[in-house]
PDB file of C-alpha atoms in Angstrom:
ATOM      1  CA  MET A   1      48.577-107.222 203.574  1.00  0.00           C
ATOM      2  CA  PRO A   2      51.035-104.921 205.689  1.00  0.00           C
ATOM      3  CA  LEU A   3      54.419-105.624 204.363  1.00  0.00           C
ATOM      4  CA  ASN A   4      57.672-106.301 206.450  1.00  0.00           C
ATOM      5  CA  THR A   5      59.943-103.380 206.235  1.00  0.00           C
ATOM      6  CA  ALA A   6      63.094-104.660 208.022  1.00  0.00           C
ATOM      7  CA  ALA A   7      64.900-106.370 205.099  1.00  0.00           C
ATOM      8  CA  ALA A   8      67.958-104.657 203.748  1.00  0.00           C
ATOM      9  CA  ILE A   9      67.636-102.731 200.425  1.00  0.00           C
ATOM     10  CA  SER A  10      70.666-103.460 198.503  1.00  0.00           C
ATOM     11  CA  ASN A  11      69.976-104.898 194.887  1.00  0.00           C
ATOM     12  CA  SER A  12      71.133-105.114 191.415  1.00  0.00           C
ATOM     13  CA  ASP A  13      68.745-102.150 190.287  1.00  0.00           C
ATOM     14  CA  THR A  14      70.276 -99.506 192.760  1.00  0.00           C
ATOM     15  CA  GLY A  15      73.862-100.447 191.571  1.00  0.00           C
ATOM     16  CA  ALA A  16      74.820-102.372 194.809  1.00  0.00           C
ATOM     17  CA  SER A  17      77.832-104.902 194.255  1.00  0.00           C
ATOM     18  CA  ALA A  18      77.292-108.571 193.979  1.00  0.00           C
ATOM     19  CA  ASP A  19      79.238-108.917 197.100  1.00  0.00           C
ATOM     20  CA  ASP A  20      77.060-106.606 199.143  1.00  0.00           C
ATOM     21  CA  ILE A  21      73.933-108.246 197.716  1.00  0.00           C
ATOM     22  CA  SER A  22      75.190-111.719 198.663  1.00  0.00           C
ATOM     23  CA  LEU A  23      76.139-110.624 202.131  1.00  0.00           C
ATOM     24  CA  ASP A  24      72.572-108.886 202.643  1.00  0.00           C
ATOM     25  CA  LYS A  25      70.834-111.990 201.262  1.00  0.00           C
ATOM     26  CA  ASP A  26      72.920-114.194 203.917  1.00  0.00           C
ATOM     27  CA  ILE A  27      72.052-111.954 206.812  1.00  0.00           C
ATOM     28  CA  LEU A  28      68.149-112.063 205.654  1.00  0.00           C
ATOM     29  CA  ARG A  29      68.475-115.849 205.578  1.00  0.00           C
ATOM     30  CA  SER A  30      70.451-115.866 209.107  1.00  0.00           C
ATOM     31  CA  GLN A  31      67.234-114.036 210.319  1.00  0.00           C
ATOM     32  CA  ILE A  32      64.480-115.761 208.846  1.00  0.00           C
ATOM     33  CA  ARG A  33      65.674-119.389 209.499  1.00  0.00           C
ATOM     34  CA  PRO A  34      65.803-119.090 213.391  1.00  0.00           C
ATOM     35  CA  ARG A  35      62.854-117.007 213.409  1.00  0.00           C
ATOM     36  CA  ARG A  36      60.905-119.841 211.691  1.00  0.00           C
ATOM     37  CA  LEU A  37      62.283-122.494 214.084  1.00  0.00           C
ATOM     38  CA  THR A  38      61.405-120.320 217.150  1.00  0.00           C
ATOM     39  CA  ALA A  39      57.917-119.706 215.887  1.00  0.00           C
ATOM     40  CA  ARG A  40      57.500-123.266 215.205  1.00  0.00           C
ATOM     41  CA  SER A  41      58.619-124.198 218.776  1.00  0.00           C
ATOM     42  CA  HIS A  42      55.998-121.753 220.440  1.00  0.00           C
ATOM     43  CA  ARG A  43      53.199-123.390 218.296  1.00  0.00           C
ATOM     44  CA  ASP A  44      51.357-126.040 220.067  1.00  0.00           C
ATOM     45  CA  GLU A  45      49.536-128.926 218.350  1.00  0.00           C
ATOM     46  CA  HIS A  46      46.324-126.714 218.094  1.00  0.00           C
ATOM     47  CA  GLY A  47      48.090-123.750 216.789  1.00  0.00           C
ATOM     48  CA  GLN A  48      50.067-125.737 214.252  1.00  0.00           C
ATOM     49  CA  GLN A  49      46.893-127.286 212.995  1.00  0.00           C
ATOM     50  CA  GLN A  50      45.147-123.975 212.754  1.00  0.00           C
ATOM     51  CA  LEU A  51      47.984-122.799 210.582  1.00  0.00           C
ATOM     52  CA  ALA A  52      47.844-126.012 208.412  1.00  0.00           C
ATOM     53  CA  ASP A  53      43.972-125.392 208.010  1.00  0.00           C
ATOM     54  CA  LEU A  54      44.609-121.810 206.614  1.00  0.00           C
ATOM     55  CA  PHE A  55      47.092-122.779 204.093  1.00  0.00           C
ATOM     56  CA  ALA A  56      45.258-125.893 203.026  1.00  0.00           C
ATOM     57  CA  HIS A  57      41.994-123.449 202.610  1.00  0.00           C
ATOM     58  CA  HIS A  58      44.019-120.941 200.491  1.00  0.00           C
ATOM     59  CA  ILE A  59      45.877-123.380 198.426  1.00  0.00           C
ATOM     60  CA  LEU A  60      42.861-125.423 197.715  1.00  0.00           C
ATOM     61  CA  GLU A  61      40.855-122.356 196.549  1.00  0.00           C
ATOM     62  CA  ALA A  62      44.050-121.275 194.567  1.00  0.00           C
ATOM     63  CA  VAL A  63      44.148-124.384 192.809  1.00  0.00           C
ATOM     64  CA  ALA A  64      40.485-124.628 192.140  1.00  0.00           C
ATOM     65  CA  GLN A  65      40.598-121.267 190.397  1.00  0.00           C
ATOM     66  CA  ARG A  66      43.379-122.107 188.138  1.00  0.00           C
ATOM     67  CA  VAL A  67      42.929-126.099 187.423  1.00  0.00           C
ATOM     68  CA  HIS A  68      39.542-126.943 186.531  1.00  0.00           C
ATOM     69  CA  SER A  69      39.967-130.666 186.295  1.00  0.00           C
ATOM     70  CA  PRO A  70      42.414-133.005 188.030  1.00  0.00           C
ATOM     71  CA  GLY A  71      45.923-132.373 186.565  1.00  0.00           C
ATOM     72  CA  THR A  72      49.693-132.149 187.544  1.00  0.00           C
ATOM     73  CA  ILE A  73      50.718-130.077 190.579  1.00  0.00           C
ATOM     74  CA  ALA A  74      54.633-129.608 190.977  1.00  0.00           C
ATOM     75  CA  ALA A  75      54.963-129.061 194.767  1.00  0.00           C
ATOM     76  CA  TYR A  76      57.415-129.908 197.564  1.00  0.00           C
ATOM     77  CA  LEU A  77      57.341-131.463 200.919  1.00  0.00           C
ATOM     78  CA  PRO A  78      58.178-128.682 203.649  1.00  0.00           C
ATOM     79  CA  THR A  79      60.596-129.046 206.421  1.00  0.00           C
ATOM     80  CA  LYS A  80      59.163-128.838 209.888  1.00  0.00           C
ATOM     81  CA  SER A  81      59.808-124.923 210.166  1.00  0.00           C
ATOM     82  CA  GLU A  82      58.424-124.034 206.699  1.00  0.00           C
ATOM     83  CA  PRO A  83      54.779-123.450 206.065  1.00  0.00           C
ATOM     84  CA  PRO A  84      52.725-126.643 206.804  1.00  0.00           C
ATOM     85  CA  ILE A  85      51.314-127.439 203.265  1.00  0.00           C
ATOM     86  CA  VAL A  86      51.120-131.404 203.368  1.00  0.00           C
ATOM     87  CA  GLN A  87      47.610-131.183 204.428  1.00  0.00           C
ATOM     88  CA  ALA A  88      46.822-129.213 201.347  1.00  0.00           C
ATOM     89  CA  LEU A  89      48.708-131.624 199.279  1.00  0.00           C
ATOM     90  CA  ASN A  90      46.735-134.513 200.910  1.00  0.00           C
ATOM     91  CA  ALA A  91      43.349-132.883 199.772  1.00  0.00           C
ATOM     92  CA  LEU A  92      44.620-132.430 196.479  1.00  0.00           C
ATOM     93  CA  HIS A  93      45.717-136.013 195.856  1.00  0.00           C
ATOM     94  CA  GLU A  94      42.358-136.948 197.326  1.00  0.00           C
ATOM     95  CA  GLN A  95      40.743-134.572 194.577  1.00  0.00           C
ATOM     96  CA  GLY A  96      42.649-136.617 191.839  1.00  0.00           C
ATOM     97  CA  HIS A  97      45.468-134.298 191.246  1.00  0.00           C
ATOM     98  CA  ARG A  98      48.978-135.969 190.379  1.00  0.00           C
ATOM     99  CA  ILE A  99      51.604-134.473 192.633  1.00  0.00           C
ATOM    100  CA  LEU A 100      55.187-134.030 191.721  1.00  0.00           C
ATOM    101  CA  VAL A 101      57.749-133.264 194.385  1.00  0.00           C
ATOM    102  CA  PRO A 102      61.640-132.450 194.040  1.00  0.00           C
ATOM    103  CA  VAL A 103      64.388-134.706 194.947  1.00  0.00           C
ATOM    104  CA  VAL A 104      67.894-133.293 194.830  1.00  0.00           C
ATOM    105  CA  ARG A 105      70.578-134.789 192.573  1.00  0.00           C
ATOM    106  CA  PRO A 106      74.278-133.941 191.873  1.00  0.00           C
ATOM    107  CA  GLY A 107      75.196-130.638 190.226  1.00  0.00           C
ATOM    108  CA  ARG A 108      72.502-128.771 192.118  1.00  0.00           C
ATOM    109  CA  LYS A 109      69.857-130.054 190.057  1.00  0.00           C
ATOM    110  CA  LEU A 110      66.111-131.349 190.769  1.00  0.00           C
ATOM    111  CA  ALA A 111      64.427-134.342 189.761  1.00  0.00           C
ATOM    112  CA  TRP A 112      60.728-134.742 189.934  1.00  0.00           C
ATOM    113  CA  VAL A 113      59.284-137.860 191.389  1.00  0.00           C
ATOM    114  CA  HIS A 114      55.367-138.504 192.014  1.00  0.00           C
ATOM    115  CA  TRP A 115      54.156-138.327 195.605  1.00  0.00           C
ATOM    116  CA  ASP A 116      51.835-140.598 196.907  1.00  0.00           C
ATOM    117  CA  PRO A 117      50.825-140.188 200.633  1.00  0.00           C
ATOM    118  CA  THR A 118      49.691-143.550 201.057  1.00  0.00           C
ATOM    119  CA  VAL A 119      53.181-144.804 200.446  1.00  0.00           C
ATOM    120  CA  GLU A 120      55.923-144.446 203.140  1.00  0.00           C
ATOM    121  CA  HIS A 121      59.064-142.963 201.502  1.00  0.00           C
ATOM    122  CA  PRO A 122      62.720-142.999 202.894  1.00  0.00           C
ATOM    123  CA  LEU A 123      63.887-139.662 204.716  1.00  0.00           C
ATOM    124  CA  SER A 124      66.505-137.598 203.337  1.00  0.00           C
ATOM    125  CA  PRO A 125      69.283-136.252 205.509  1.00  0.00           C
ATOM    126  CA  MET A 126      66.932-133.181 206.516  1.00  0.00           C
ATOM    127  CA  GLY A 127      64.113-135.541 207.543  1.00  0.00           C
ATOM    128  CA  ILE A 128      61.972-134.851 204.303  1.00  0.00           C
ATOM    129  CA  PRO A 129      60.538-137.781 202.631  1.00  0.00           C
ATOM    130  CA  GLU A 130      61.893-138.169 199.439  1.00  0.00           C
ATOM    131  CA  PRO A 131      59.713-140.522 197.027  1.00  0.00           C
ATOM    132  CA  GLU A 132      61.353-143.387 195.014  1.00  0.00           C
ATOM    133  CA  GLY A 133      60.470-143.866 191.540  1.00  0.00           C
ATOM    134  CA  GLU A 134      60.837-142.700 187.993  1.00  0.00           C
ATOM    135  CA  GLU A 135      62.813-139.576 188.054  1.00  0.00           C
ATOM    136  CA  GLN A 136      61.522-136.715 185.565  1.00  0.00           C
ATOM    137  CA  ASP A 137      63.957-133.748 184.623  1.00  0.00           C
ATOM    138  CA  THR A 138      63.018-129.843 184.468  1.00  0.00           C
ATOM    139  CA  GLN A 139      60.253-130.495 181.705  1.00  0.00           C
ATOM    140  CA  ALA A 140      57.918-132.028 184.329  1.00  0.00           C
ATOM    141  CA  PHE A 141      58.060-129.078 186.341  1.00  0.00           C
ATOM    142  CA  ILE A 142      57.412-126.637 183.398  1.00  0.00           C
ATOM    143  CA  ASP A 143      54.801-128.905 182.080  1.00  0.00           C
ATOM    144  CA  ALA A 144      52.792-129.102 185.338  1.00  0.00           C
ATOM    145  CA  ASP A 145      49.267-127.408 185.434  1.00  0.00           C
ATOM    146  CA  LEU A 146      50.174-125.610 188.465  1.00  0.00           C
ATOM    147  CA  ARG A 147      53.668-125.180 190.729  1.00  0.00           C
ATOM    148  CA  LEU A 148      53.812-124.457 194.279  1.00  0.00           C
ATOM    149  CA  ILE A 149      57.206-122.765 195.154  1.00  0.00           C
ATOM    150  CA  PRO A 150      58.999-122.558 198.345  1.00  0.00           C
ATOM    151  CA  ALA A 151      61.098-119.576 199.495  1.00  0.00           C
ATOM    152  CA  LEU A 152      62.169-117.851 202.538  1.00  0.00           C
ATOM    153  CA  ALA A 153      60.942-114.506 201.513  1.00  0.00           C
ATOM    154  CA  PHE A 154      59.398-112.381 198.782  1.00  0.00           C
ATOM    155  CA  ASP A 155      59.230-108.449 198.459  1.00  0.00           C
ATOM    156  CA  ALA A 156      56.412-106.400 196.770  1.00  0.00           C
ATOM    157  CA  GLY A 157      57.692-106.753 193.623  1.00  0.00           C
ATOM    158  CA  GLY A 158      57.736-110.714 193.733  1.00  0.00           C
ATOM    159  CA  HIS A 159      61.525-110.950 193.953  1.00  0.00           C
ATOM    160  CA  ARG A 160      62.148-114.427 195.668  1.00  0.00           C
ATOM    161  CA  LEU A 161      64.742-115.416 198.273  1.00  0.00           C
ATOM    162  CA  GLY A 162      65.585-118.833 198.415  1.00  0.00           C
ATOM    163  CA  GLN A 163      67.704-121.095 200.712  1.00  0.00           C
ATOM    164  CA  GLY A 164      70.823-120.248 198.644  1.00  0.00           C
ATOM    165  CA  GLY A 165      71.127-123.297 196.436  1.00  0.00           C
ATOM    166  CA  GLY A 166      69.848-121.633 193.137  1.00  0.00           C
ATOM    167  CA  TYR A 167      67.690-124.562 192.261  1.00  0.00           C
ATOM    168  CA  TYR A 168      64.519-122.504 191.298  1.00  0.00           C
ATOM    169  CA  ASP A 169      66.465-119.560 190.183  1.00  0.00           C
ATOM    170  CA  ARG A 170      67.715-121.812 187.407  1.00  0.00           C
ATOM    171  CA  ILE A 171      64.158-123.183 186.364  1.00  0.00           C
ATOM    172  CA  ILE A 172      61.601-120.509 186.934  1.00  0.00           C
ATOM    173  CA  PRO A 173      62.975-118.235 184.140  1.00  0.00           C
ATOM    174  CA  LEU A 174      62.115-121.406 181.593  1.00  0.00           C
ATOM    175  CA  LEU A 175      58.330-120.798 182.360  1.00  0.00           C
ATOM    176  CA  SER A 176      56.328-118.707 180.142  1.00  0.00           C
ATOM    177  CA  ASP A 177      54.655-115.362 181.194  1.00  0.00           C
ATOM    178  CA  GLN A 178      51.451-117.255 181.128  1.00  0.00           C
ATOM    179  CA  GLN A 179      52.880-120.102 183.324  1.00  0.00           C
ATOM    180  CA  LEU A 180      54.482-117.890 185.630  1.00  0.00           C
ATOM    181  CA  THR A 181      51.769-115.433 186.079  1.00  0.00           C
ATOM    182  CA  GLY A 182      48.640-117.792 186.155  1.00  0.00           C
ATOM    183  CA  ARG A 183      49.933-121.044 187.242  1.00  0.00           C
ATOM    184  CA  SER A 184      52.938-120.278 189.524  1.00  0.00           C
ATOM    185  CA  ILE A 185      52.518-119.447 193.252  1.00  0.00           C
ATOM    186  CA  GLY A 186      55.204-118.809 195.866  1.00  0.00           C
ATOM    187  CA  ILE A 187      54.697-120.177 199.514  1.00  0.00           C
ATOM    188  CA  VAL A 188      55.801-118.171 202.703  1.00  0.00           C
ATOM    189  CA  PHE A 189      54.338-116.932 205.924  1.00  0.00           C
ATOM    190  CA  SER A 190      52.715-113.439 205.837  1.00  0.00           C
ATOM    191  CA  ASP A 191      55.586-111.637 207.722  1.00  0.00           C
ATOM    192  CA  GLU A 192      58.050-113.023 204.915  1.00  0.00           C
ATOM    193  CA  ILE A 193      56.560-110.528 202.358  1.00  0.00           C
ATOM    194  CA  TYR A 194      59.020-107.419 202.547  1.00  0.00           C
ATOM    195  CA  GLU A 195      58.647-103.939 200.795  1.00  0.00           C
ATOM    196  CA  THR A 196      62.140-104.804 199.581  1.00  0.00           C
ATOM    197  CA  ILE A 197      64.768-107.609 199.801  1.00  0.00           C
ATOM    198  CA  PRO A 198      68.256-107.764 198.381  1.00  0.00           C
ATOM    199  CA  TYR A 199      68.285-109.350 194.791  1.00  0.00           C
ATOM    200  CA  ASP A 200      70.441-110.054 191.776  1.00  0.00           C
ATOM    201  CA  GLN A 201      69.125-109.435 188.026  1.00  0.00           C
ATOM    202  CA  TRP A 202      68.962-113.217 187.769  1.00  0.00           C
ATOM    203  CA  ASP A 203      66.749-114.065 190.886  1.00  0.00           C
ATOM    204  CA  ALA A 204      63.364-115.180 190.046  1.00  0.00           C
ATOM    205  CA  ILE A 205      60.365-113.053 190.185  1.00  0.00           C
ATOM    206  CA  LEU A 206      56.852-114.542 190.985  1.00  0.00           C
ATOM    207  CA  PRO A 207      53.848-112.491 190.594  1.00  0.00           C
ATOM    208  CA  VAL A 208      51.489-114.821 192.992  1.00  0.00           C
ATOM    209  CA  ILE A 209      52.496-115.273 196.605  1.00  0.00           C
ATOM    210  CA  LEU A 210      50.360-117.385 198.863  1.00  0.00           C
ATOM    211  CA  THR A 211      50.336-117.016 202.780  1.00  0.00           C
ATOM    212  CA  GLU A 212      48.345-118.210 205.744  1.00  0.00           C
ATOM    213  CA  ARG A 213      46.288-114.972 205.161  1.00  0.00           C
ATOM    214  CA  GLY A 214      45.726-115.534 201.422  1.00  0.00           C
ATOM    215  CA  ILE A 215      46.891-114.404 197.986  1.00  0.00           C
ATOM    216  CA  PHE A 216      49.154-111.663 197.776  1.00  0.00           C
ATOM    217  CA  LEU A 217      49.936-110.288 194.041  1.00  0.00           C
ATOM    218  CA  ALA A 218      53.308-108.674 193.520  1.00  0.00           C
ATOM    219  CA  HIS A 219      53.534-105.232 191.941  1.00  0.00           C
ATOM    220  CA  GLN A 220      54.666-105.659 188.228  1.00  0.00           C
ATOM    221  CA  GLN A 221      58.046-103.760 187.726  1.00  0.00           C
ATOM    222  CA  GLY A 222      58.606-101.637 184.877  1.00  0.00           C
TER     223      GLY A 222
END
């Protein structure tokens, strides 16, 4: 898969300052967010369905390879500009998997709640359905049989650029190497995998990334 070469290269490994890295992250976010919105506005219903079909195909294939019986999948409900994965989540639910999605709680924390697509859920201020029910803590994310993790971008080494809240940067490091390598998948569009992106030493790294074009395996860093 050809990598996007447009991102800034400041990072903690090159000795860049925290301020420079933070600025470059904000610049990259300011480029990706409107690009996603523009791309979504240019896709008609057929184009959006094709994209959803591609993500569903690759997600279902990835889950089947990693979870051999119905299990628990920690996922998320996307905004309109994010990769369309709800079709995949519906299919996984129909296969008997239990789907957990995050809801934002005070203190920049995520709680995890069971998602049932047959039940109507109230919308968050961002327009995302937020299931109501028993809230589980970070351990539910850690114990899941597989995790689908949102991002704005990744680089060839698996460094993740999130929305800036730090929610996943706090919990991804709690995963074991086996949970991270075998059962955790980052989700972005194919043009959001860069040769390099700005990153700090505490930023999460995901070895497995999924796009509408399939699975990308990040190069392991020495």
